[in-house]
JSON list of C-alpha atoms in Angstrom, two decimals:
[
{"chain": "A", "resi": 16, "resn": "UNK", "atom": "CA", "xyz": [199.55, 163.91, 233.62]},
{"chain": "A", "resi": 17, "resn": "UNK", "atom": "CA", "xyz": [200.11, 161.82, 236.71]},
{"chain": "A", "resi": 18, "resn": "UNK", "atom": "CA", "xyz": [197.23, 160.77, 238.96]},
{"chain": "A", "resi": 19, "resn": "UNK", "atom": "CA", "xyz": [198.80, 162.72, 241.85]},
{"chain": "A", "resi": 20, "resn": "UNK", "atom": "CA", "xyz": [198.78, 165.90, 239.80]},
{"chain": "A", "resi": 21, "resn": "UNK", "atom": "CA", "xyz": [195.13, 165.39, 238.89]},
{"chain": "A", "resi": 22, "resn": "UNK", "atom": "CA", "xyz": [193.99, 164.76, 242.45]},
{"chain": "A", "resi": 23, "resn": "UNK", "atom": "CA", "xyz": [195.78, 167.95, 243.61]},
{"chain": "A", "resi": 24, "resn": "UNK", "atom": "CA", "xyz": [193.90, 170.00, 241.05]},
{"chain": "A", "resi": 25, "resn": "UNK", "atom": "CA", "xyz": [196.85, 170.66, 238.78]},
{"chain": "A", "resi": 26, "resn": "UNK", "atom": "CA", "xyz": [195.86, 171.52, 235.27]},
{"chain": "A", "resi": 27, "resn": "UNK", "atom": "CA", "xyz": [197.34, 169.84, 232.26]},
{"chain": "A", "resi": 28, "resn": "UNK", "atom": "CA", "xyz": [197.14, 170.84, 228.67]},
{"chain": "A", "resi": 29, "resn": "UNK", "atom": "CA", "xyz": [197.74, 169.84, 225.09]},
{"chain": "A", "resi": 30, "resn": "UNK", "atom": "CA", "xyz": [198.76, 172.22, 222.35]},
{"chain": "A", "resi": 31, "resn": "UNK", "atom": "CA", "xyz": [197.35, 170.64, 219.19]},
{"chain": "A", "resi": 32, "resn": "UNK", "atom": "CA", "xyz": [198.71, 170.94, 215.68]},
{"chain": "A", "resi": 33, "resn": "UNK", "atom": "CA", "xyz": [200.79, 168.76, 213.40]},
{"chain": "A", "resi": 34, "resn": "UNK", "atom": "CA", "xyz": [204.14, 169.11, 211.75]},
{"chain": "A", "resi": 35, "resn": "UNK", "atom": "CA", "xyz": [206.41, 167.65, 209.12]},
{"chain": "A", "resi": 36, "resn": "UNK", "atom": "CA", "xyz": [209.50, 169.84, 209.48]},
{"chain": "A", "resi": 37, "resn": "UNK", "atom": "CA", "xyz": [209.98, 172.15, 212.55]},
{"chain": "A", "resi": 38, "resn": "UNK", "atom": "CA", "xyz": [206.81, 173.81, 213.93]},
{"chain": "A", "resi": 39, "resn": "UNK", "atom": "CA", "xyz": [204.59, 173.86, 210.86]},
{"chain": "A", "resi": 40, "resn": "UNK", "atom": "CA", "xyz": [201.31, 174.37, 212.77]},
{"chain": "A", "resi": 41, "resn": "UNK", "atom": "CA", "xyz": [199.43, 172.12, 210.34]},
{"chain": "A", "resi": 42, "resn": "UNK", "atom": "CA", "xyz": [195.91, 170.73, 210.67]},
{"chain": "A", "resi": 43, "resn": "UNK", "atom": "CA", "xyz": [195.76, 168.17, 213.49]},
{"chain": "A", "resi": 44, "resn": "UNK", "atom": "CA", "xyz": [196.41, 164.64, 212.27]},
{"chain": "A", "resi": 45, "resn": "UNK", "atom": "CA", "xyz": [197.32, 165.69, 208.74]},
{"chain": "A", "resi": 46, "resn": "UNK", "atom": "CA", "xyz": [200.78, 164.14, 209.06]},
{"chain": "A", "resi": 47, "resn": "UNK", "atom": "CA", "xyz": [200.54, 161.59, 211.89]},
{"chain": "A", "resi": 48, "resn": "UNK", "atom": "CA", "xyz": [197.04, 160.77, 213.11]},
{"chain": "A", "resi": 49, "resn": "UNK", "atom": "CA", "xyz": [198.38, 157.82, 215.13]},
{"chain": "A", "resi": 50, "resn": "UNK", "atom": "CA", "xyz": [200.35, 160.27, 217.29]},
{"chain": "A", "resi": 51, "resn": "UNK", "atom": "CA", "xyz": [197.11, 162.10, 218.11]},
{"chain": "A", "resi": 52, "resn": "UNK", "atom": "CA", "xyz": [195.41, 158.78, 218.88]},
{"chain": "A", "resi": 53, "resn": "UNK", "atom": "CA", "xyz": [198.26, 157.83, 221.23]},
{"chain": "A", "resi": 54, "resn": "UNK", "atom": "CA", "xyz": [197.87, 161.10, 223.16]},
{"chain": "A", "resi": 55, "resn": "UNK", "atom": "CA", "xyz": [194.15, 160.52, 223.61]},
{"chain": "A", "resi": 56, "resn": "UNK", "atom": "CA", "xyz": [194.83, 156.86, 224.45]},
{"chain": "A", "resi": 57, "resn": "UNK", "atom": "CA", "xyz": [196.92, 157.97, 227.42]},
{"chain": "A", "resi": 58, "resn": "UNK", "atom": "CA", "xyz": [194.13, 160.29, 228.57]},
{"chain": "A", "resi": 59, "resn": "UNK", "atom": "CA", "xyz": [191.61, 157.43, 228.25]},
{"chain": "A", "resi": 60, "resn": "UNK", "atom": "CA", "xyz": [193.98, 155.09, 230.11]},
{"chain": "A", "resi": 61, "resn": "UNK", "atom": "CA", "xyz": [194.32, 157.60, 232.95]},
{"chain": "A", "resi": 62, "resn": "UNK", "atom": "CA", "xyz": [190.53, 157.84, 233.18]},
{"chain": "A", "resi": 63, "resn": "UNK", "atom": "CA", "xyz": [190.21, 154.03, 233.13]},
{"chain": "A", "resi": 64, "resn": "UNK", "atom": "CA", "xyz": [192.88, 153.58, 235.79]},
{"chain": "A", "resi": 65, "resn": "UNK", "atom": "CA", "xyz": [191.60, 156.28, 238.15]},
{"chain": "A", "resi": 66, "resn": "UNK", "atom": "CA", "xyz": [187.88, 156.37, 237.44]},
{"chain": "A", "resi": 67, "resn": "UNK", "atom": "CA", "xyz": [188.24, 160.16, 237.16]},
{"chain": "A", "resi": 68, "resn": "UNK", "atom": "CA", "xyz": [187.71, 162.42, 234.21]},
{"chain": "A", "resi": 69, "resn": "UNK", "atom": "CA", "xyz": [190.98, 164.06, 233.19]},
{"chain": "A", "resi": 70, "resn": "UNK", "atom": "CA", "xyz": [190.92, 167.81, 233.69]},
{"chain": "A", "resi": 71, "resn": "UNK", "atom": "CA", "xyz": [192.82, 168.93, 230.62]},
{"chain": "A", "resi": 72, "resn": "UNK", "atom": "CA", "xyz": [192.81, 172.16, 228.67]},
{"chain": "A", "resi": 73, "resn": "UNK", "atom": "CA", "xyz": [193.00, 171.67, 224.91]},
{"chain": "A", "resi": 74, "resn": "UNK", "atom": "CA", "xyz": [194.32, 174.42, 222.65]},
{"chain": "A", "resi": 75, "resn": "UNK", "atom": "CA", "xyz": [194.58, 174.47, 218.89]},
{"chain": "A", "resi": 76, "resn": "UNK", "atom": "CA", "xyz": [197.65, 176.23, 217.50]},
{"chain": "A", "resi": 77, "resn": "UNK", "atom": "CA", "xyz": [197.61, 176.36, 213.75]},
{"chain": "A", "resi": 78, "resn": "UNK", "atom": "CA", "xyz": [198.75, 178.79, 211.11]},
{"chain": "A", "resi": 79, "resn": "UNK", "atom": "CA", "xyz": [196.91, 178.24, 207.87]},
{"chain": "A", "resi": 80, "resn": "UNK", "atom": "CA", "xyz": [198.65, 179.66, 204.85]},
{"chain": "A", "resi": 81, "resn": "UNK", "atom": "CA", "xyz": [197.01, 177.53, 202.18]},
{"chain": "A", "resi": 82, "resn": "UNK", "atom": "CA", "xyz": [193.80, 176.22, 203.73]},
{"chain": "A", "resi": 83, "resn": "UNK", "atom": "CA", "xyz": [190.90, 178.49, 204.61]},
{"chain": "A", "resi": 84, "resn": "UNK", "atom": "CA", "xyz": [191.14, 179.11, 208.35]},
{"chain": "A", "resi": 85, "resn": "UNK", "atom": "CA", "xyz": [187.60, 178.25, 209.46]},
{"chain": "A", "resi": 86, "resn": "UNK", "atom": "CA", "xyz": [187.51, 175.07, 207.42]},
{"chain": "A", "resi": 87, "resn": "UNK", "atom": "CA", "xyz": [190.95, 174.00, 208.68]},
{"chain": "A", "resi": 88, "resn": "UNK", "atom": "CA", "xyz": [189.95, 174.63, 212.30]},
{"chain": "A", "resi": 89, "resn": "UNK", "atom": "CA", "xyz": [186.78, 172.62, 211.76]},
{"chain": "A", "resi": 90, "resn": "UNK", "atom": "CA", "xyz": [188.86, 169.79, 210.28]},
{"chain": "A", "resi": 91, "resn": "UNK", "atom": "CA", "xyz": [191.08, 169.85, 213.37]},
{"chain": "A", "resi": 92, "resn": "UNK", "atom": "CA", "xyz": [188.14, 169.72, 215.79]},
{"chain": "A", "resi": 93, "resn": "UNK", "atom": "CA", "xyz": [186.61, 166.81, 213.84]},
{"chain": "A", "resi": 94, "resn": "UNK", "atom": "CA", "xyz": [189.95, 164.95, 213.81]},
{"chain": "A", "resi": 95, "resn": "UNK", "atom": "CA", "xyz": [190.36, 165.49, 217.55]},
{"chain": "A", "resi": 96, "resn": "UNK", "atom": "CA", "xyz": [186.84, 164.12, 218.13]},
{"chain": "A", "resi": 97, "resn": "UNK", "atom": "CA", "xyz": [187.60, 161.14, 215.89]},
{"chain": "A", "resi": 98, "resn": "UNK", "atom": "CA", "xyz": [190.86, 160.22, 217.62]},
{"chain": "A", "resi": 99, "resn": "UNK", "atom": "CA", "xyz": [189.32, 160.82, 221.07]},
{"chain": "A", "resi": 100, "resn": "UNK", "atom": "CA", "xyz": [186.48, 158.44, 220.20]},
{"chain": "A", "resi": 101, "resn": "UNK", "atom": "CA", "xyz": [188.90, 155.82, 218.89]},
{"chain": "A", "resi": 102, "resn": "UNK", "atom": "CA", "xyz": [190.98, 156.03, 222.07]},
{"chain": "A", "resi": 103, "resn": "UNK", "atom": "CA", "xyz": [187.86, 155.29, 224.09]},
{"chain": "A", "resi": 104, "resn": "UNK", "atom": "CA", "xyz": [187.18, 152.24, 221.90]},
{"chain": "A", "resi": 105, "resn": "UNK", "atom": "CA", "xyz": [190.31, 150.46, 223.19]},
{"chain": "A", "resi": 106, "resn": "UNK", "atom": "CA", "xyz": [189.46, 147.25, 225.04]},
{"chain": "A", "resi": 107, "resn": "UNK", "atom": "CA", "xyz": [191.17, 148.28, 228.29]},
{"chain": "A", "resi": 108, "resn": "UNK", "atom": "CA", "xyz": [190.72, 144.90, 230.01]},
{"chain": "A", "resi": 109, "resn": "UNK", "atom": "CA", "xyz": [192.26, 143.02, 227.08]},
{"chain": "A", "resi": 110, "resn": "UNK", "atom": "CA", "xyz": [195.05, 145.59, 226.89]},
{"chain": "A", "resi": 111, "resn": "UNK", "atom": "CA", "xyz": [195.83, 145.17, 230.59]},
{"chain": "A", "resi": 112, "resn": "UNK", "atom": "CA", "xyz": [195.98, 141.36, 230.16]},
{"chain": "A", "resi": 113, "resn": "UNK", "atom": "CA", "xyz": [198.37, 141.70, 227.22]},
{"chain": "A", "resi": 114, "resn": "UNK", "atom": "CA", "xyz": [200.53, 144.18, 229.11]},
{"chain": "A", "resi": 115, "resn": "UNK", "atom": "CA", "xyz": [200.63, 141.99, 232.24]},
{"chain": "A", "resi": 116, "resn": "UNK", "atom": "CA", "xyz": [201.69, 139.03, 230.09]},
{"chain": "A", "resi": 117, "resn": "UNK", "atom": "CA", "xyz": [204.42, 141.18, 228.44]},
{"chain": "A", "resi": 118, "resn": "UNK", "atom": "CA", "xyz": [202.68, 140.51, 225.11]},
{"chain": "A", "resi": 119, "resn": "UNK", "atom": "CA", "xyz": [203.88, 143.56, 223.20]},
{"chain": "A", "resi": 120, "resn": "UNK", "atom": "CA", "xyz": [202.45, 142.38, 219.86]},
{"chain": "A", "resi": 121, "resn": "UNK", "atom": "CA", "xyz": [199.09, 141.61, 221.46]},
{"chain": "A", "resi": 122, "resn": "UNK", "atom": "CA", "xyz": [198.94, 145.01, 223.16]},
{"chain": "A", "resi": 123, "resn": "UNK", "atom": "CA", "xyz": [199.83, 146.78, 219.93]},
{"chain": "A", "resi": 124, "resn": "UNK", "atom": "CA", "xyz": [197.21, 144.76, 218.05]},
{"chain": "A", "resi": 125, "resn": "UNK", "atom": "CA", "xyz": [194.55, 145.89, 220.53]},
{"chain": "A", "resi": 126, "resn": "UNK", "atom": "CA", "xyz": [195.58, 149.54, 220.15]},
{"chain": "A", "resi": 127, "resn": "UNK", "atom": "CA", "xyz": [195.73, 149.27, 216.35]},
{"chain": "A", "resi": 128, "resn": "UNK", "atom": "CA", "xyz": [192.27, 147.69, 216.25]},
{"chain": "A", "resi": 129, "resn": "UNK", "atom": "CA", "xyz": [190.84, 150.75, 218.00]},
{"chain": "A", "resi": 130, "resn": "UNK", "atom": "CA", "xyz": [192.85, 153.12, 215.82]},
{"chain": "A", "resi": 131, "resn": "UNK", "atom": "CA", "xyz": [191.65, 151.34, 212.66]},
{"chain": "A", "resi": 132, "resn": "UNK", "atom": "CA", "xyz": [188.00, 151.38, 213.81]},
{"chain": "A", "resi": 133, "resn": "UNK", "atom": "CA", "xyz": [185.55, 153.80, 212.19]},
{"chain": "A", "resi": 134, "resn": "UNK", "atom": "CA", "xyz": [183.83, 155.96, 214.83]},
{"chain": "A", "resi": 135, "resn": "UNK", "atom": "CA", "xyz": [181.77, 157.93, 212.28]},
{"chain": "A", "resi": 136, "resn": "UNK", "atom": "CA", "xyz": [178.36, 156.64, 213.35]},
{"chain": "A", "resi": 137, "resn": "UNK", "atom": "CA", "xyz": [179.23, 157.10, 217.03]},
{"chain": "A", "resi": 138, "resn": "UNK", "atom": "CA", "xyz": [180.24, 160.71, 216.36]},
{"chain": "A", "resi": 139, "resn": "UNK", "atom": "CA", "xyz": [177.15, 161.42, 214.27]},
{"chain": "A", "resi": 140, "resn": "UNK", "atom": "CA", "xyz": [174.92, 160.14, 217.09]},
{"chain": "A", "resi": 141, "resn": "UNK", "atom": "CA", "xyz": [176.85, 162.17, 219.68]},
{"chain": "A", "resi": 142, "resn": "UNK", "atom": "CA", "xyz": [176.71, 165.35, 217.61]},
{"chain": "A", "resi": 143, "resn": "UNK", "atom": "CA", "xyz": [172.99, 165.00, 216.87]},
{"chain": "A", "resi": 144, "resn": "UNK", "atom": "CA", "xyz": [172.34, 164.25, 220.56]},
{"chain": "A", "resi": 145, "resn": "UNK", "atom": "CA", "xyz": [174.03, 167.54, 221.42]},
{"chain": "A", "resi": 146, "resn": "UNK", "atom": "CA", "xyz": [172.17, 169.55, 218.77]},
{"chain": "A", "resi": 147, "resn": "UNK", "atom": "CA", "xyz": [175.21, 169.74, 216.48]},
{"chain": "A", "resi": 148, "resn": "UNK", "atom": "CA", "xyz": [175.40, 169.02, 212.76]},
{"chain": "A", "resi": 149, "resn": "UNK", "atom": "CA", "xyz": [176.30, 165.45, 211.82]},
{"chain": "A", "resi": 150, "resn": "UNK", "atom": "CA", "xyz": [178.97, 166.77, 209.44]},
{"chain": "A", "resi": 151, "resn": "UNK", "atom": "CA", "xyz": [180.41, 170.01, 210.85]},
{"chain": "A", "resi": 152, "resn": "UNK", "atom": "CA", "xyz": [182.53, 170.84, 207.80]},
{"chain": "A", "resi": 153, "resn": "UNK", "atom": "CA", "xyz": [179.61, 170.45, 205.42]},
{"chain": "A", "resi": 154, "resn": "UNK", "atom": "CA", "xyz": [177.41, 172.52, 207.73]},
{"chain": "A", "resi": 155, "resn": "UNK", "atom": "CA", "xyz": [180.04, 175.27, 207.86]},
{"chain": "A", "resi": 156, "resn": "UNK", "atom": "CA", "xyz": [180.37, 175.31, 204.08]},
{"chain": "A", "resi": 157, "resn": "UNK", "atom": "CA", "xyz": [176.59, 175.44, 203.59]},
{"chain": "A", "resi": 158, "resn": "UNK", "atom": "CA", "xyz": [175.99, 178.07, 206.28]},
{"chain": "A", "resi": 159, "resn": "UNK", "atom": "CA", "xyz": [177.25, 181.03, 204.25]},
{"chain": "A", "resi": 160, "resn": "UNK", "atom": "CA", "xyz": [179.26, 182.26, 207.24]},
{"chain": "A", "resi": 161, "resn": "UNK", "atom": "CA", "xyz": [182.59, 182.00, 205.38]},
{"chain": "A", "resi": 162, "resn": "UNK", "atom": "CA", "xyz": [181.35, 184.21, 202.56]},
{"chain": "A", "resi": 163, "resn": "UNK", "atom": "CA", "xyz": [179.62, 186.63, 204.96]},
{"chain": "A", "resi": 164, "resn": "UNK", "atom": "CA", "xyz": [182.72, 187.10, 207.10]},
{"chain": "A", "resi": 165, "resn": "UNK", "atom": "CA", "xyz": [184.87, 187.54, 204.00]},
{"chain": "A", "resi": 166, "resn": "UNK", "atom": "CA", "xyz": [182.54, 190.26, 202.71]},
{"chain": "A", "resi": 167, "resn": "UNK", "atom": "CA", "xyz": [182.56, 191.96, 206.13]},
{"chain": "A", "resi": 168, "resn": "UNK", "atom": "CA", "xyz": [186.38, 191.95, 206.24]},
{"chain": "A", "resi": 169, "resn": "UNK", "atom": "CA", "xyz": [186.58, 193.38, 202.71]},
{"chain": "A", "resi": 170, "resn": "UNK", "atom": "CA", "xyz": [184.08, 196.12, 203.54]},
{"chain": "A", "resi": 171, "resn": "UNK", "atom": "CA", "xyz": [185.95, 197.02, 206.74]},
{"chain": "A", "resi": 172, "resn": "UNK", "atom": "CA", "xyz": [189.27, 197.24, 204.84]},
{"chain": "A", "resi": 173, "resn": "UNK", "atom": "CA", "xyz": [187.66, 199.40, 202.17]},
{"chain": "A", "resi": 174, "resn": "UNK", "atom": "CA", "xyz": [186.13, 201.69, 204.83]},
{"chain": "A", "resi": 175, "resn": "UNK", "atom": "CA", "xyz": [189.60, 202.17, 206.33]},
{"chain": "A", "resi": 176, "resn": "UNK", "atom": "CA", "xyz": [191.07, 202.92, 202.91]},
{"chain": "A", "resi": 177, "resn": "UNK", "atom": "CA", "xyz": [193.16, 199.76, 202.84]},
{"chain": "A", "resi": 178, "resn": "UNK", "atom": "CA", "xyz": [193.78, 197.77, 199.71]},
{"chain": "A", "resi": 179, "resn": "UNK", "atom": "CA", "xyz": [193.68, 194.00, 199.59]},
{"chain": "A", "resi": 180, "resn": "UNK", "atom": "CA", "xyz": [197.15, 192.51, 199.44]},
{"chain": "A", "resi": 181, "resn": "UNK", "atom": "CA", "xyz": [198.45, 188.99, 199.63]},
{"chain": "A", "resi": 182, "resn": "UNK", "atom": "CA", "xyz": [199.08, 187.80, 203.14]},
{"chain": "A", "resi": 183, "resn": "UNK", "atom": "CA", "xyz": [201.38, 185.09, 204.42]},
{"chain": "A", "resi": 184, "resn": "UNK", "atom": "CA", "xyz": [199.69, 184.61, 207.78]}
]
């Protein structure tokens, strides 16, 4: 998204999933987490350059055929948070110096350092500070909501006289 678009109030958006062949709609970052990092890096660079928060709509588009849907969505949100945090760990001043000196290897090294960093403790602090569980996937699994919703769906199907059949999507 260009700065001119942002200042005019245009909205931008990202449609998040991952793929190996065609449009697989896989869990975000399951195939290429560095691609996700690079997207968030550009958002962070825009914010650094303009001093404005990017106004972007994020949408998750996934079709889970093998993974349980709620757990897979939770994995995607956690991966997005992780790559977003890493993108904000880039040393923007050092990156600008490397770019201005046409030091491609130096610039890549700075980006890779942020990508290779572990933002777990940062995310745990942020989540706790916002009243969220430190480990969202573990909290989901321990909450009983997956089992409860499954039982509710089964009861609703039974009440309608439907039989459980295998489903592709």
